[in-house]
Short mmCIF file of C-alpha atoms and ligand atoms in Angstrom, two decimals:
data_model
loop_
_atom_site.label_atom_id
_atom_site.label_comp_id
_atom_site.label_asym_id
_atom_site.label_seq_id
_atom_site.Cartn_x
_atom_site.Cartn_y
_atom_site.Cartn_z
CA UNK V 18 0.00 0.00 0.00
CA UNK V 19 1.11 3.58 -0.71
CA UNK V 20 2.50 5.69 2.09
CA UNK V 21 -0.20 7.70 3.85
CA UNK V 22 1.93 10.35 5.48
CA UNK V 23 1.98 13.94 4.22
CA UNK V 24 4.75 16.13 5.62
CA UNK V 25 4.03 19.85 5.96
CA UNK V 26 7.10 22.00 5.37
CA UNK V 27 6.17 25.27 7.05
CA UNK V 28 9.58 26.84 6.78
CA UNK V 29 10.81 29.81 4.77
CA UNK V 30 14.09 28.51 3.37
CA UNK V 31 14.11 26.75 0.03
CA UNK V 32 17.41 25.00 0.69
CA UNK V 33 16.18 23.36 3.90
CA UNK V 34 12.85 22.41 2.30
CA UNK V 35 14.53 20.73 -0.67
CA UNK V 36 16.97 18.91 1.58
CA UNK V 37 14.25 17.48 3.82
CA UNK V 38 12.08 16.59 0.80
CA UNK V 39 14.95 14.75 -0.86
CA UNK V 40 15.69 12.72 2.28
CA UNK V 41 12.11 11.64 3.01
CA UNK V 42 10.54 11.53 -0.47
CA UNK V 43 10.34 7.74 -0.70
CA UNK V 44 8.75 7.49 2.76
CA UNK V 45 5.85 9.89 2.27
CA UNK V 46 2.75 10.24 0.10
CA UNK V 47 3.34 13.95 -0.45
CA UNK V 48 4.87 17.17 0.82
CA UNK V 49 2.38 19.86 1.81
CA UNK V 50 3.40 23.49 1.46
CA UNK V 51 1.71 26.55 2.81
CA UNK V 52 2.20 30.33 2.67
CA UNK V 53 5.44 30.39 4.72
CA UNK V 54 7.42 28.39 2.14
CA UNK V 55 5.81 30.10 -0.85
CA UNK V 56 6.41 33.57 0.62
CA UNK V 57 9.96 32.64 1.60
CA UNK V 58 10.99 30.82 -1.56
CA UNK V 59 8.60 31.82 -4.35
CA UNK V 60 5.96 29.83 -6.20
CA UNK V 61 8.54 27.90 -8.24
CA UNK V 62 9.18 25.87 -5.09
CA UNK V 63 6.13 23.82 -6.16
CA UNK V 64 7.92 22.69 -9.33
CA UNK V 65 11.22 22.12 -7.53
CA UNK V 66 9.65 19.94 -4.82
CA UNK V 67 7.61 18.05 -7.41
CA UNK V 68 10.85 16.50 -8.64
CA UNK V 69 10.98 14.53 -5.39
CA UNK V 70 7.35 13.72 -4.66
CA UNK V 71 3.75 14.95 -4.96
CA UNK V 72 3.16 18.50 -3.74
CA UNK V 73 -0.04 19.62 -2.03
CA UNK V 74 -0.56 23.40 -2.03
CA UNK V 75 -2.30 24.36 1.18
CA UNK V 76 -3.27 27.92 0.27
CA UNK V 77 -6.62 27.63 2.07
CA UNK V 78 -8.17 29.18 -1.02
CA UNK V 79 -11.19 31.22 0.14
CA UNK V 80 -12.24 33.95 -2.26
CA UNK V 81 -14.79 34.73 -4.95
CA UNK V 82 -15.00 32.21 -7.80
CA UNK V 83 -12.89 34.20 -10.29
CA UNK V 84 -10.00 34.72 -7.86
CA UNK V 85 -10.19 31.11 -6.69
CA UNK V 86 -9.97 30.01 -10.28
CA UNK V 87 -6.88 32.16 -11.02
CA UNK V 88 -5.05 30.88 -7.92
CA UNK V 89 -5.88 27.25 -8.69
CA UNK V 90 -4.75 27.47 -12.31
CA UNK V 91 -1.42 28.99 -11.31
CA UNK V 92 -0.52 26.34 -8.71
CA UNK V 93 -1.66 23.59 -11.05
CA UNK V 94 0.53 25.02 -13.82
CA UNK V 95 3.47 24.83 -11.40
CA UNK V 96 2.83 21.12 -10.87
CA UNK V 97 0.71 20.82 -7.73
CA UNK V 98 -0.80 17.38 -7.17
CA UNK V 99 -3.56 18.79 -4.97
CA UNK V 100 -4.84 22.08 -3.58
CA UNK V 101 -6.60 22.83 -0.32
CA UNK V 102 -9.56 25.23 -0.34
CA UNK V 103 -12.12 26.35 2.20
CA UNK V 104 -15.71 25.13 1.97
CA UNK V 105 -17.15 28.01 4.03
CA UNK V 106 -17.03 30.42 1.07
CA UNK V 107 -19.83 28.43 -0.54
CA UNK V 108 -20.57 26.11 -3.42
CA UNK V 109 -19.82 28.51 -6.30
CA UNK V 110 -16.39 29.46 -4.95
CA UNK V 111 -15.35 25.90 -4.17
CA UNK V 112 -16.69 24.66 -7.50
CA UNK V 113 -14.50 27.27 -9.25
CA UNK V 114 -11.50 25.57 -7.63
CA UNK V 115 -12.70 22.13 -8.75
CA UNK V 116 -13.39 23.35 -12.30
CA UNK V 117 -9.95 24.98 -12.58
CA UNK V 118 -7.95 22.17 -11.03
CA UNK V 119 -7.19 20.48 -14.35
CA UNK V 120 -6.65 17.05 -12.85
CA UNK V 121 -5.22 18.22 -9.54
CA UNK V 122 -7.16 16.97 -6.53
CA UNK V 123 -9.17 19.41 -4.44
CA UNK V 124 -9.37 18.97 -0.67
CA UNK V 125 -12.04 20.97 1.14
CA UNK V 126 -11.50 22.22 4.69
CA UNK V 127 -14.64 21.35 6.68
CA UNK V 128 -13.31 21.40 10.24
CA UNK V 129 -10.06 22.57 11.81
CA UNK V 130 -7.69 21.49 14.53
CA UNK V 131 -7.19 24.71 16.52
CA UNK V 132 -9.38 25.75 19.50
CA UNK V 133 -11.02 28.58 17.51
CA UNK V 134 -12.61 25.97 15.23
CA UNK V 135 -15.35 25.67 17.85
CA UNK V 136 -16.39 29.33 17.31
CA UNK V 137 -17.88 28.70 13.88
CA UNK V 138 -16.68 25.72 11.87
CA UNK V 139 -17.59 22.88 14.23
CA UNK V 140 -21.16 24.22 14.55
CA UNK V 141 -21.52 24.12 10.79
CA UNK V 142 -19.56 21.01 9.88
CA UNK V 143 -22.50 19.12 8.35
CA UNK V 144 -23.28 22.04 6.03
CA UNK V 145 -19.61 22.42 5.13
CA UNK V 146 -19.39 18.72 4.20
CA UNK V 147 -22.53 19.14 2.07
CA UNK V 148 -20.99 22.16 0.26
CA UNK V 149 -17.82 20.16 -0.40
CA UNK V 150 -19.78 17.24 -1.82
CA UNK V 151 -21.99 19.44 -4.04
CA UNK V 152 -18.92 21.25 -5.36
CA UNK V 153 -17.26 17.99 -6.40
CA UNK V 154 -14.24 18.17 -4.06
CA UNK V 155 -12.12 15.00 -4.00
CA UNK V 156 -11.70 14.79 -0.24
CA UNK V 157 -11.90 16.50 3.12
CA UNK V 158 -9.54 18.11 5.59
CA UNK V 159 -10.68 17.23 9.11
CA UNK V 160 -8.83 17.57 12.43
CA UNK V 161 -6.63 14.65 13.47
CA UNK V 162 -6.74 15.78 17.09
CA UNK V 163 -10.54 15.47 17.23
CA UNK V 164 -11.59 11.82 16.72
CA UNK V 165 -15.32 12.49 17.13
CA UNK V 166 -15.12 15.14 14.38
CA UNK V 167 -13.28 12.70 12.09
CA UNK V 168 -16.05 10.14 12.63
CA UNK V 169 -18.70 12.76 12.00
CA UNK V 170 -17.14 13.74 8.67
CA UNK V 171 -16.56 10.07 7.79
CA UNK V 172 -20.25 9.29 8.26
CA UNK V 173 -21.20 12.03 5.78
CA UNK V 174 -18.26 11.82 3.38
CA UNK V 175 -19.78 9.58 0.69
CA UNK V 176 -16.59 7.51 0.57
CA UNK V 177 -14.24 10.38 -0.20
CA UNK V 178 -10.92 10.33 1.65
CA UNK V 179 -10.20 12.28 4.84
CA UNK V 180 -6.84 13.99 5.27
CA UNK V 181 -5.96 15.09 8.81
CA UNK V 182 -3.51 17.60 10.29
CA UNK V 183 -3.33 18.18 14.03
CA UNK V 184 -1.02 15.24 14.83
CA UNK V 185 1.97 15.71 17.12
CA UNK V 186 2.46 19.43 17.88
CA UNK V 187 -1.31 20.01 18.08
CA UNK V 188 -1.89 17.03 20.34
CA UNK V 189 -3.37 14.47 17.96
CA UNK V 190 -2.21 10.86 17.72
CA UNK V 191 -1.78 9.20 14.32
CA UNK V 192 -2.93 5.74 15.45
CA UNK V 193 -6.12 7.17 16.92
CA UNK V 194 -6.86 9.43 13.93
CA UNK V 195 -6.48 6.58 11.44
CA UNK V 196 -8.57 4.23 13.60
CA UNK V 197 -11.36 6.81 13.53
CA UNK V 198 -11.40 7.21 9.76
CA UNK V 199 -8.49 9.40 8.66
CA UNK V 200 -7.00 8.12 5.38
CA UNK V 201 -3.91 10.37 5.23
CA UNK V 202 -2.06 12.06 8.09
CA UNK V 203 -0.41 15.51 7.83
CA UNK V 204 2.50 16.28 10.18
CA UNK V 205 4.64 19.42 10.16
CA UNK V 206 6.64 20.59 13.17
CA UNK V 207 7.28 17.15 14.65
CA UNK V 208 9.16 16.31 11.44
CA UNK V 209 10.87 19.49 10.27
CA UNK V 210 11.90 20.64 13.76
CA UNK V 211 13.49 17.27 14.49
CA UNK V 212 17.22 16.72 14.21
CA UNK V 213 16.35 13.40 12.54
CA UNK V 214 13.31 13.88 10.27
CA UNK V 215 13.72 10.44 8.66
CA UNK V 216 13.38 8.72 12.03
CA UNK V 217 10.21 10.65 12.88
CA UNK V 218 8.75 9.86 9.46
CA UNK V 219 9.55 6.16 9.93
CA UNK V 220 7.83 6.16 13.31
CA UNK V 221 4.76 7.97 11.96
CA UNK V 222 4.47 5.46 9.12
CA UNK V 223 4.52 2.68 11.70
CA UNK V 224 1.75 4.47 13.66
CA UNK V 225 -0.36 4.82 10.50
CA UNK V 226 0.02 1.07 9.77
CA UNK V 227 -0.99 0.29 13.34
CA UNK V 228 -4.06 2.55 13.02
CA UNK V 229 -5.07 0.87 9.76
CA UNK V 230 -4.77 -2.57 11.34
CA UNK V 231 -6.94 -1.56 14.27
CA UNK V 232 -9.48 0.33 12.16
CA UNK V 233 -13.06 -0.98 12.19
CA UNK V 234 -14.07 -2.69 8.94
CA UNK V 235 -16.87 -0.16 8.39
CA UNK V 236 -14.28 2.50 7.53
CA UNK V 237 -13.02 1.51 4.10
CA UNK V 238 -9.47 2.75 3.37
CA UNK V 239 -9.84 5.43 0.71
CA UNK V 240 -7.30 6.74 -1.78
CA UNK V 241 -6.59 10.30 -2.84
P1 LIG O 328 1.84 20.97 12.46
O1 LIG O 328 3.14 21.66 12.63
O2 LIG O 328 0.79 21.42 13.41
O3 LIG O 328 1.39 21.41 10.98
O4 LIG O 328 1.97 19.46 12.42
C1 LIG O 328 0.12 21.15 10.45
C2 LIG O 328 -0.01 21.73 9.10
O5 LIG O 328 -1.35 21.59 8.67
C3 LIG O 328 -1.98 22.87 8.64
N1 LIG O 328 -3.16 22.71 9.47
C4 LIG O 328 -4.40 22.69 9.05
N2 LIG O 328 -4.89 22.81 7.85
N3 LIG O 328 -7.05 22.46 8.70
C5 LIG O 328 -6.24 22.71 7.68
O6 LIG O 328 -6.71 22.82 6.55
C6 LIG O 328 -6.61 22.34 9.94
O7 LIG O 328 -7.37 22.12 10.87
C7 LIG O 328 -5.22 22.47 10.12
N4 LIG O 328 -4.46 22.36 11.20
C8 LIG O 328 -3.20 22.52 10.76
C9 LIG O 328 -1.05 23.88 9.20
O8 LIG O 328 -1.15 25.09 8.50
C10 LIG O 328 0.27 23.21 8.97
O9 LIG O 328 0.73 23.45 7.66
#
């Protein structure tokens, strides 16, 4: 089975990002990048990292349809395997991302891992999942440090994969997240702040395997 670990490289320096990516590329499903690396290194970092593995652009796209479409086309042109967009902006905006993705996968954020997620997102998670499904998104981002929220999304997800950050630095546990329905785990700080990223990645892969083994049969393992 493919690796199911996605490493988030939330650093500014291109050199460090490329070095880590090179060392762990055959142990991960993808590298996820966010604004810090793009602002620090420029958008061509997408193409450079793509030489090692898949790249997921976590720009949390959340604008009007036309702007969403322009952003999505640009990151796709640079080689992104997937993009992450917010569902809360509504069906037309998220659909613009899907329609512009040109084969890249679209992951919709429907719940988040930080405490502030309870202010708005958690109260509206069912509606956000419905928006994501109507828009044709390929999968969901749901918090790996909140097992009951993972199960809630899983029950409404129409067999589309769940990808979960919130493991490690934000308190979540990879075994538990995967047992509760997460298909891919995102980890950032625990890997890139470590003196031995390869060792941490190896350990996380072991935890994901353990979670898959202990996962109830009702949660089919889904691919992105
Ligand atoms: P850490 O260092 O916490 O990094 O392992 C996690 C990465 O994932 C992003 N992140 C989220 N993205 N919904 C999202 O769409 C979330 O709930 C969420 N929590 C964390 C974060 O920006 C970082 O890149």
